[in-house]
Coordinates of C-alpha atoms in Angstrom, one line a residue:
Chain A
M6 CA 0.0 0.0 0.0
E7 CA 3.0 2.3 0.5
E8 CA 3.3 3.0 -3.3
L9 CA -0.4 3.6 -3.7
N10 CA -0.4 6.0 -0.7
K11 CA 2.4 8.1 -2.3
Q12 CA 0.4 8.2 -5.5
L13 CA -2.7 9.3 -3.7
D14 CA -0.9 12.0 -1.9
F15 CA 0.3 13.4 -5.2
I16 CA -3.2 13.1 -6.8
I17 CA -4.6 15.1 -3.8
E18 CA -1.8 17.7 -4.0
L19 CA -2.7 18.3 -7.6
D20 CA -6.0 19.8 -6.5
R21 CA -4.1 22.9 -5.5
L22 CA -3.4 23.8 -9.2
K23 CA -7.1 24.6 -9.5
G24 CA -6.4 27.6 -7.2
V25 CA -3.5 29.0 -9.2
Y26 CA -4.8 31.8 -11.4
R27 CA -3.4 33.1 -14.6
Q28 CA -3.7 36.4 -16.5
A29 CA -6.0 34.9 -19.1
L30 CA -9.8 35.4 -18.8
V31 CA -12.5 32.9 -19.2
K32 CA -14.9 34.7 -21.5
S33 CA -17.6 32.1 -21.1
D34 CA -17.6 32.2 -17.3
K35 CA -18.2 35.9 -16.6
N36 CA -14.6 36.9 -17.6
R37 CA -13.1 35.5 -14.4
F38 CA -9.4 34.6 -14.3
E39 CA -8.4 31.2 -15.7
N40 CA -6.7 28.7 -13.4
S41 CA -3.8 26.6 -14.5
A42 CA -5.6 23.2 -14.2
E43 CA -8.3 24.1 -16.7
H44 CA -5.7 25.8 -18.9
S45 CA -3.7 22.5 -18.9
W46 CA -6.8 20.6 -20.0
H47 CA -7.5 23.0 -22.8
I48 CA -4.0 23.0 -24.3
S49 CA -3.8 19.2 -24.0
L50 CA -6.9 18.9 -26.2
T51 CA -5.6 21.7 -28.5
A52 CA -2.5 19.6 -29.1
Q53 CA -4.5 16.6 -29.9
I54 CA -6.6 18.6 -32.4
L55 CA -3.7 20.5 -34.1
H56 CA -0.8 18.0 -34.1
N57 CA -1.2 17.2 -37.7
Y58 CA 0.0 20.7 -38.7
A59 CA 3.5 19.8 -37.5
I60 CA 5.7 19.0 -40.5
E61 CA 7.9 16.7 -38.4
K62 CA 6.6 13.6 -36.5
V63 CA 5.1 14.6 -33.2
D64 CA 4.3 11.9 -30.5
V65 CA 0.9 13.3 -29.5
S66 CA 0.6 11.1 -26.5
R67 CA 3.9 12.4 -25.0
V68 CA 2.9 16.0 -25.9
M69 CA -0.4 15.5 -24.1
S70 CA 1.4 14.1 -21.0
M71 CA 3.8 17.0 -21.0
L72 CA 1.0 19.6 -21.2
L73 CA -1.0 17.9 -18.4
I74 CA 2.0 18.2 -16.1
H75 CA 3.7 21.3 -17.4
D76 CA 2.2 23.7 -14.9
I77 CA 2.2 21.5 -11.8
V78 CA 5.3 23.4 -10.5
E79 CA 3.0 26.5 -10.1
I80 CA 1.4 24.8 -7.1
D81 CA 4.6 25.9 -5.2
A82 CA 6.0 28.6 -7.5
G83 CA 2.9 30.4 -8.6
D84 CA 2.1 31.6 -12.1
M85 CA 4.2 34.3 -13.7
F86 CA 2.8 36.5 -16.5
A87 CA 4.5 35.5 -19.8
F88 CA 5.6 39.1 -20.5
S89 CA 7.4 39.8 -17.2
N90 CA 11.0 41.0 -17.2
E91 CA 14.1 38.7 -17.5
A92 CA 15.1 39.0 -13.8
A93 CA 11.7 37.8 -12.8
H94 CA 11.9 34.9 -15.3
A95 CA 15.3 33.8 -13.8
E96 CA 14.0 33.9 -10.3
Q97 CA 10.9 31.9 -11.3
E98 CA 13.0 29.3 -13.0
D99 CA 14.8 28.5 -9.7
K100 CA 11.5 28.3 -7.8
E101 CA 10.1 25.9 -10.4
I102 CA 13.0 23.5 -10.3
A103 CA 12.7 23.3 -6.5
A104 CA 8.9 22.8 -7.0
A105 CA 9.4 20.0 -9.4
T106 CA 11.7 18.2 -7.0
R107 CA 9.2 18.5 -4.1
L108 CA 6.0 17.8 -6.0
F109 CA 7.0 15.0 -8.4
G110 CA 9.1 13.7 -5.4
L111 CA 5.8 12.8 -3.7
L112 CA 5.5 10.0 -6.2
P113 CA 7.3 6.6 -6.1
E114 CA 10.9 6.8 -7.4
E115 CA 10.2 5.5 -10.9
Q116 CA 7.3 7.9 -11.6
F117 CA 9.2 10.7 -10.0
H118 CA 11.9 10.3 -12.6
T119 CA 9.4 9.9 -15.5
F120 CA 7.5 13.1 -14.6
N121 CA 10.6 15.1 -13.7
Q122 CA 12.3 14.2 -17.0
L123 CA 9.2 15.0 -19.0
W124 CA 8.9 18.4 -17.3
L125 CA 12.6 19.1 -17.9
E126 CA 12.2 18.2 -21.5
F127 CA 9.3 20.6 -21.9
E128 CA 11.2 23.4 -20.2
A129 CA 14.3 22.9 -22.4
A130 CA 12.2 23.0 -25.5
E131 CA 14.8 21.2 -27.6
T132 CA 13.0 18.1 -28.8
I133 CA 10.2 18.2 -31.4
D134 CA 7.6 17.0 -28.9
A135 CA 8.6 19.7 -26.4
K136 CA 8.7 22.4 -29.0
F137 CA 5.2 21.5 -30.2
A138 CA 4.0 21.4 -26.6
K139 CA 5.4 24.9 -26.0
A140 CA 3.8 26.1 -29.2
M141 CA 0.4 24.9 -27.9
D142 CA 0.9 26.6 -24.6
R143 CA 1.5 29.8 -26.5
I144 CA -1.0 29.7 -29.3
L145 CA -4.0 29.2 -27.0
P146 CA -3.7 32.5 -25.1
L147 CA -3.4 34.2 -28.5
I148 CA -6.7 32.5 -29.7
Q149 CA -8.3 33.5 -26.3
N150 CA -7.1 37.1 -26.5
M151 CA -8.3 37.5 -30.1
K152 CA -11.8 36.4 -29.0
N153 CA -11.7 38.7 -26.0
E154 CA -10.8 42.2 -27.4
G155 CA -7.1 41.7 -26.7
G156 CA -7.6 40.3 -23.2
S157 CA -4.4 40.2 -21.2
W158 CA -2.4 41.9 -24.0
A159 CA -4.5 45.0 -23.9
R160 CA -4.5 45.1 -20.1
H161 CA -0.7 44.8 -19.9
K162 CA 0.1 46.9 -23.0
V163 CA 2.0 44.0 -24.6
K164 CA 4.0 44.7 -27.8
K165 CA 3.6 42.9 -31.2
S166 CA 7.3 41.9 -31.1
Q167 CA 6.9 40.1 -27.8
V168 CA 4.0 38.0 -29.1
I169 CA 5.9 37.2 -32.3
K170 CA 8.9 36.0 -30.3
R171 CA 6.8 34.0 -27.9
N172 CA 5.1 32.1 -30.8
E173 CA 8.3 31.5 -32.9
Y174 CA 8.4 27.8 -32.1
L175 CA 5.7 27.4 -34.8
E176 CA 7.7 29.0 -37.6
G177 CA 9.7 26.0 -38.7
L178 CA 7.5 23.3 -37.1
A179 CA 4.0 24.1 -38.3
P180 CA 4.1 26.8 -41.0
Q181 CA 0.4 26.9 -41.5
L182 CA -0.2 27.7 -37.9
W183 CA 2.6 30.2 -37.9
S184 CA 1.0 32.0 -40.8
Y185 CA -2.3 32.0 -38.9
V186 CA -0.6 33.5 -35.9
C187 CA 1.1 36.2 -37.9
Q188 CA -2.2 37.2 -39.5
Q189 CA -3.9 37.4 -36.1
I190 CA -1.0 39.5 -34.6
D191 CA -1.4 42.0 -37.5
L192 CA -5.1 42.1 -36.9
A193 CA -4.6 42.7 -33.1
V194 CA -2.3 45.7 -33.9
K195 CA -4.9 47.1 -36.3
N196 CA -7.6 46.7 -33.6
G197 CA -5.3 48.4 -31.0
W198 CA -5.0 45.3 -28.8
L199 CA -1.2 45.0 -29.3
Q200 CA 1.3 47.9 -29.3
D201 CA 2.9 48.2 -32.8
A202 CA 6.5 47.9 -31.5
Chain B
M8 CA -7.8 27.4 -44.0
E9 CA -11.3 26.0 -43.8
E10 CA -10.2 22.9 -41.8
L11 CA -8.2 25.1 -39.4
N12 CA -11.1 27.5 -38.9
K13 CA -13.3 24.5 -37.9
Q14 CA -10.7 23.3 -35.5
L15 CA -10.3 26.8 -34.0
D16 CA -14.1 27.1 -33.6
F17 CA -14.1 23.9 -31.6
I18 CA -11.1 24.9 -29.5
I19 CA -12.9 28.2 -28.7
E20 CA -16.1 26.4 -27.9
L21 CA -14.3 24.2 -25.4
D22 CA -13.8 27.3 -23.2
R23 CA -17.4 26.9 -22.1
L24 CA -16.6 23.7 -20.2
K25 CA -14.8 25.9 -17.6
G26 CA -18.2 27.4 -16.7
V27 CA -19.9 24.0 -16.1
Y28 CA -19.9 23.3 -12.4
R29 CA -20.1 20.0 -10.6
Q30 CA -21.1 18.9 -7.1
A31 CA -17.5 18.3 -6.1
L32 CA -15.8 21.0 -4.0
V33 CA -12.2 22.3 -4.5
K34 CA -10.9 22.2 -1.0
S35 CA -7.7 24.1 -1.9
D36 CA -9.7 27.0 -3.5
K37 CA -12.0 28.1 -0.7
N38 CA -14.3 25.0 -1.2
R39 CA -15.8 26.5 -4.4
F40 CA -17.5 24.1 -6.8
E41 CA -15.3 22.3 -9.2
N42 CA -15.8 22.8 -13.0
S43 CA -15.7 20.0 -15.5
A44 CA -12.6 21.3 -17.4
E45 CA -10.3 21.1 -14.4
H46 CA -12.0 17.8 -13.3
S47 CA -11.1 16.4 -16.7
W48 CA -7.5 17.5 -16.3
H49 CA -7.3 15.9 -12.8
I50 CA -8.7 12.5 -13.9
S51 CA -6.5 12.3 -17.0
L52 CA -3.5 12.7 -14.8
T53 CA -4.9 10.2 -12.3
A54 CA -5.3 7.7 -15.0
Q55 CA -1.6 8.2 -16.0
I56 CA -0.5 7.7 -12.4
L57 CA -2.7 4.6 -11.6
H58 CA -2.9 2.7 -14.9
N59 CA -0.4 0.1 -13.7
Y60 CA -2.9 -1.2 -11.2
A61 CA -5.0 -2.6 -14.0
I62 CA -4.4 -6.4 -14.4
E63 CA -5.3 -6.2 -18.1
K64 CA -3.4 -4.1 -20.6
V65 CA -4.7 -0.6 -20.6
D66 CA -3.7 1.9 -23.5
V67 CA -3.1 4.9 -21.3
S68 CA -2.9 7.3 -24.2
R69 CA -6.4 6.3 -25.3
V70 CA -7.6 6.5 -21.8
M71 CA -6.2 10.0 -21.3
S72 CA -7.8 11.1 -24.6
M73 CA -11.2 9.7 -23.5
L74 CA -11.0 11.5 -20.2
L75 CA -10.0 14.8 -21.8
I76 CA -13.1 14.7 -23.9
H77 CA -15.6 12.7 -21.8
D78 CA -17.4 15.8 -20.3
I79 CA -17.4 18.0 -23.4
V80 CA -21.0 17.1 -24.0
E81 CA -21.8 19.0 -20.7
I82 CA -21.3 22.3 -22.6
D83 CA -24.8 21.7 -24.0
A84 CA -26.2 19.1 -21.7
G85 CA -25.0 20.4 -18.3
D86 CA -23.6 18.3 -15.5
M87 CA -25.9 15.9 -13.7
F88 CA -25.2 14.7 -10.1
A89 CA -24.0 11.1 -10.2
F90 CA -26.6 9.9 -7.7
S91 CA -29.7 11.4 -9.4
N92 CA -32.7 9.1 -10.2
E93 CA -33.0 6.8 -13.2
A94 CA -35.5 8.9 -15.2
A95 CA -33.1 11.9 -14.9
H96 CA -30.2 9.7 -16.2
A97 CA -32.2 8.6 -19.2
E98 CA -33.2 12.2 -20.1
Q99 CA -29.5 13.3 -19.6
E100 CA -28.4 10.5 -22.0
D101 CA -30.5 11.8 -24.8
K102 CA -29.3 15.4 -24.3
E103 CA -25.7 14.2 -24.3
I104 CA -26.0 12.3 -27.6
A105 CA -27.4 15.4 -29.3
A106 CA -24.6 17.5 -27.6
A107 CA -21.9 15.1 -28.9
T108 CA -23.3 15.4 -32.5
R109 CA -23.3 19.2 -32.3
L110 CA -20.1 19.8 -30.5
F111 CA -17.8 17.2 -32.1
G112 CA -19.6 18.1 -35.4
L113 CA -17.8 21.5 -35.3
L114 CA -14.6 19.6 -36.2
P115 CA -13.6 18.4 -39.7
E116 CA -15.3 15.1 -40.7
E117 CA -12.4 12.8 -39.7
Q118 CA -11.8 14.3 -36.3
F119 CA -15.6 14.4 -35.7
H120 CA -15.7 10.6 -36.1
T121 CA -12.6 10.0 -34.0
F122 CA -13.9 12.0 -31.1
N123 CA -17.5 10.9 -31.3
Q124 CA -16.4 7.2 -31.5
L125 CA -14.1 7.7 -28.5
W126 CA -16.8 9.3 -26.5
L127 CA -19.3 6.6 -27.4
E128 CA -16.8 3.9 -26.4
F129 CA -16.4 5.7 -23.0
E130 CA -20.1 5.9 -22.5
A131 CA -20.7 2.2 -23.4
A132 CA -17.9 1.2 -20.9
E133 CA -17.4 -2.2 -22.5
T134 CA -13.7 -2.1 -23.6
I135 CA -10.9 -2.3 -21.0
D136 CA -9.8 1.2 -21.9
A137 CA -13.3 2.6 -21.4
K138 CA -13.8 0.7 -18.1
F139 CA -10.6 2.0 -16.7
A140 CA -11.4 5.5 -17.8
K141 CA -14.9 5.2 -16.1
A142 CA -13.2 3.9 -13.0
M143 CA -10.9 7.0 -12.8
D144 CA -13.9 9.3 -13.3
R145 CA -15.4 7.6 -10.2
I146 CA -12.5 7.0 -7.9
L147 CA -11.4 10.7 -7.9
P148 CA -14.6 12.1 -6.4
L149 CA -14.2 9.4 -3.7
I150 CA -10.7 10.5 -2.9
Q151 CA -11.9 14.2 -2.9
N152 CA -14.9 13.4 -0.6
M153 CA -12.7 11.5 1.8
K154 CA -10.4 14.5 2.2
N155 CA -13.3 16.8 2.6
E156 CA -15.4 15.3 5.4
G157 CA -17.7 13.5 3.0
G158 CA -18.1 16.4 0.6
S159 CA -20.9 15.9 -1.9
W160 CA -21.9 12.6 -0.3
A161 CA -22.7 14.1 3.1
R162 CA -24.5 17.1 1.5
H163 CA -26.7 14.8 -0.6
K164 CA -27.2 12.0 1.9
V165 CA -25.7 9.4 -0.4
K166 CA -25.8 5.7 0.5
K167 CA -22.9 3.2 0.8
S168 CA -24.5 0.9 -1.7
Q169 CA -24.7 3.7 -4.3
V170 CA -21.0 4.4 -4.0
I171 CA -20.0 0.7 -4.1
K172 CA -22.1 0.2 -7.3
R173 CA -20.5 3.3 -8.9
N174 CA -17.0 2.0 -8.3
E175 CA -17.6 -1.6 -9.3
Y176 CA -15.6 -1.2 -12.5
L177 CA -12.5 -1.6 -10.4
E178 CA -13.5 -5.0 -8.9
G179 CA -12.2 -7.2 -11.7
L180 CA -10.0 -4.7 -13.4
A181 CA -7.8 -3.3 -10.6
P182 CA -8.2 -5.4 -7.4
Q183 CA -5.8 -3.3 -5.3
L184 CA -7.6 -0.1 -6.1
W185 CA -11.0 -1.9 -5.5
S186 CA -9.7 -3.0 -2.1
Y187 CA -8.7 0.6 -1.3
V188 CA -12.1 1.9 -2.3
C189 CA -13.9 -0.6 -0.1
Q190 CA -11.8 0.4 2.9
Q191 CA -12.5 4.0 2.3
I192 CA -16.3 3.4 1.9
D193 CA -16.3 1.6 5.3
L194 CA -14.4 4.5 6.9
A195 CA -16.9 7.0 5.4
V196 CA -19.8 5.1 6.9
K197 CA -18.0 5.0 10.3
N198 CA -17.4 8.8 10.1
G199 CA -21.1 9.4 9.2
W200 CA -20.3 10.7 5.7
L201 CA -22.2 7.9 3.9
Q202 CA -25.5 6.4 4.9
D203 CA -25.1 2.7 6.0
A204 CA -27.6 1.3 3.4

């Protein structure tokens, strides 16, 4: 029972991700802030729907697993707005590494390694699977903001160049999605939702 | 672009599942009601963590996909409390079939069939993958209620026999989990969280 008890402790701890709120708004639920658990569900499904646009072979099952776990570290480290400054990003990275060790460490040894490795692969964004997973994590807020009059971009005066940089994983990997993203960014500037800089 | 536009329409429509609330409470977020999107995330991960307890081969990737999509029909049909009466269940089933046709029907033809078939397989609960997915959908509320002084059971005066029946998928499929569930049910009765009937 010891192994099962460890797994149940981890499963219970996961509940806390439902209380970590992001900058994105849920338009269909009175424009409240979105939490990282429901966001993880949404991008895992987005990956399943869009993976055929990748021009290299993507293992969609690995990508879904990555996306289901990618924000668990926020239980300890909290969510940081994507367009924060570099110093804040570096500090967040340290917090997240410690969080991964503590949280995945609740699991039995073998699962700890599997989850920790998968999370590190996602963070490094060097493999095709990780790049595609990152791209999904970034295209969805764009889709949400475009349906919500600029959403978090407009509220935080985000620049066009920042959104382009953030979505660049798509450029070589899924040209059709990249082309869609570029069109949407231009439209956002035209609508005054992104700063033209 | 027509295919991509259909997929994006579906992805945007998914946002509405974040506004469908269930009877379960999120203890770590001020005991607010849980929505079906974050619930779907939680059980998909639960399946990934616990699939080795199944004594028959489970395709965990299919199970995760099933669990990610299993509640999408609630966007149109709403959530129904698990322990409602039989007439309510029959009416809900009709609503959900219509919802699946409309919602998955937003997708291009091939993906519509894939998602609809996967959802029907889950609902029928005849294959090993579907049975294991159903079991995960049912064990998690039990784990949540046990950590929350009976949670939705106590509020709705649920009976021991109802919870046993609901979790019976585990009996042949994952005996160790079934034994854990039976222990927890006995403990819930002892604590007055479930009615001894």
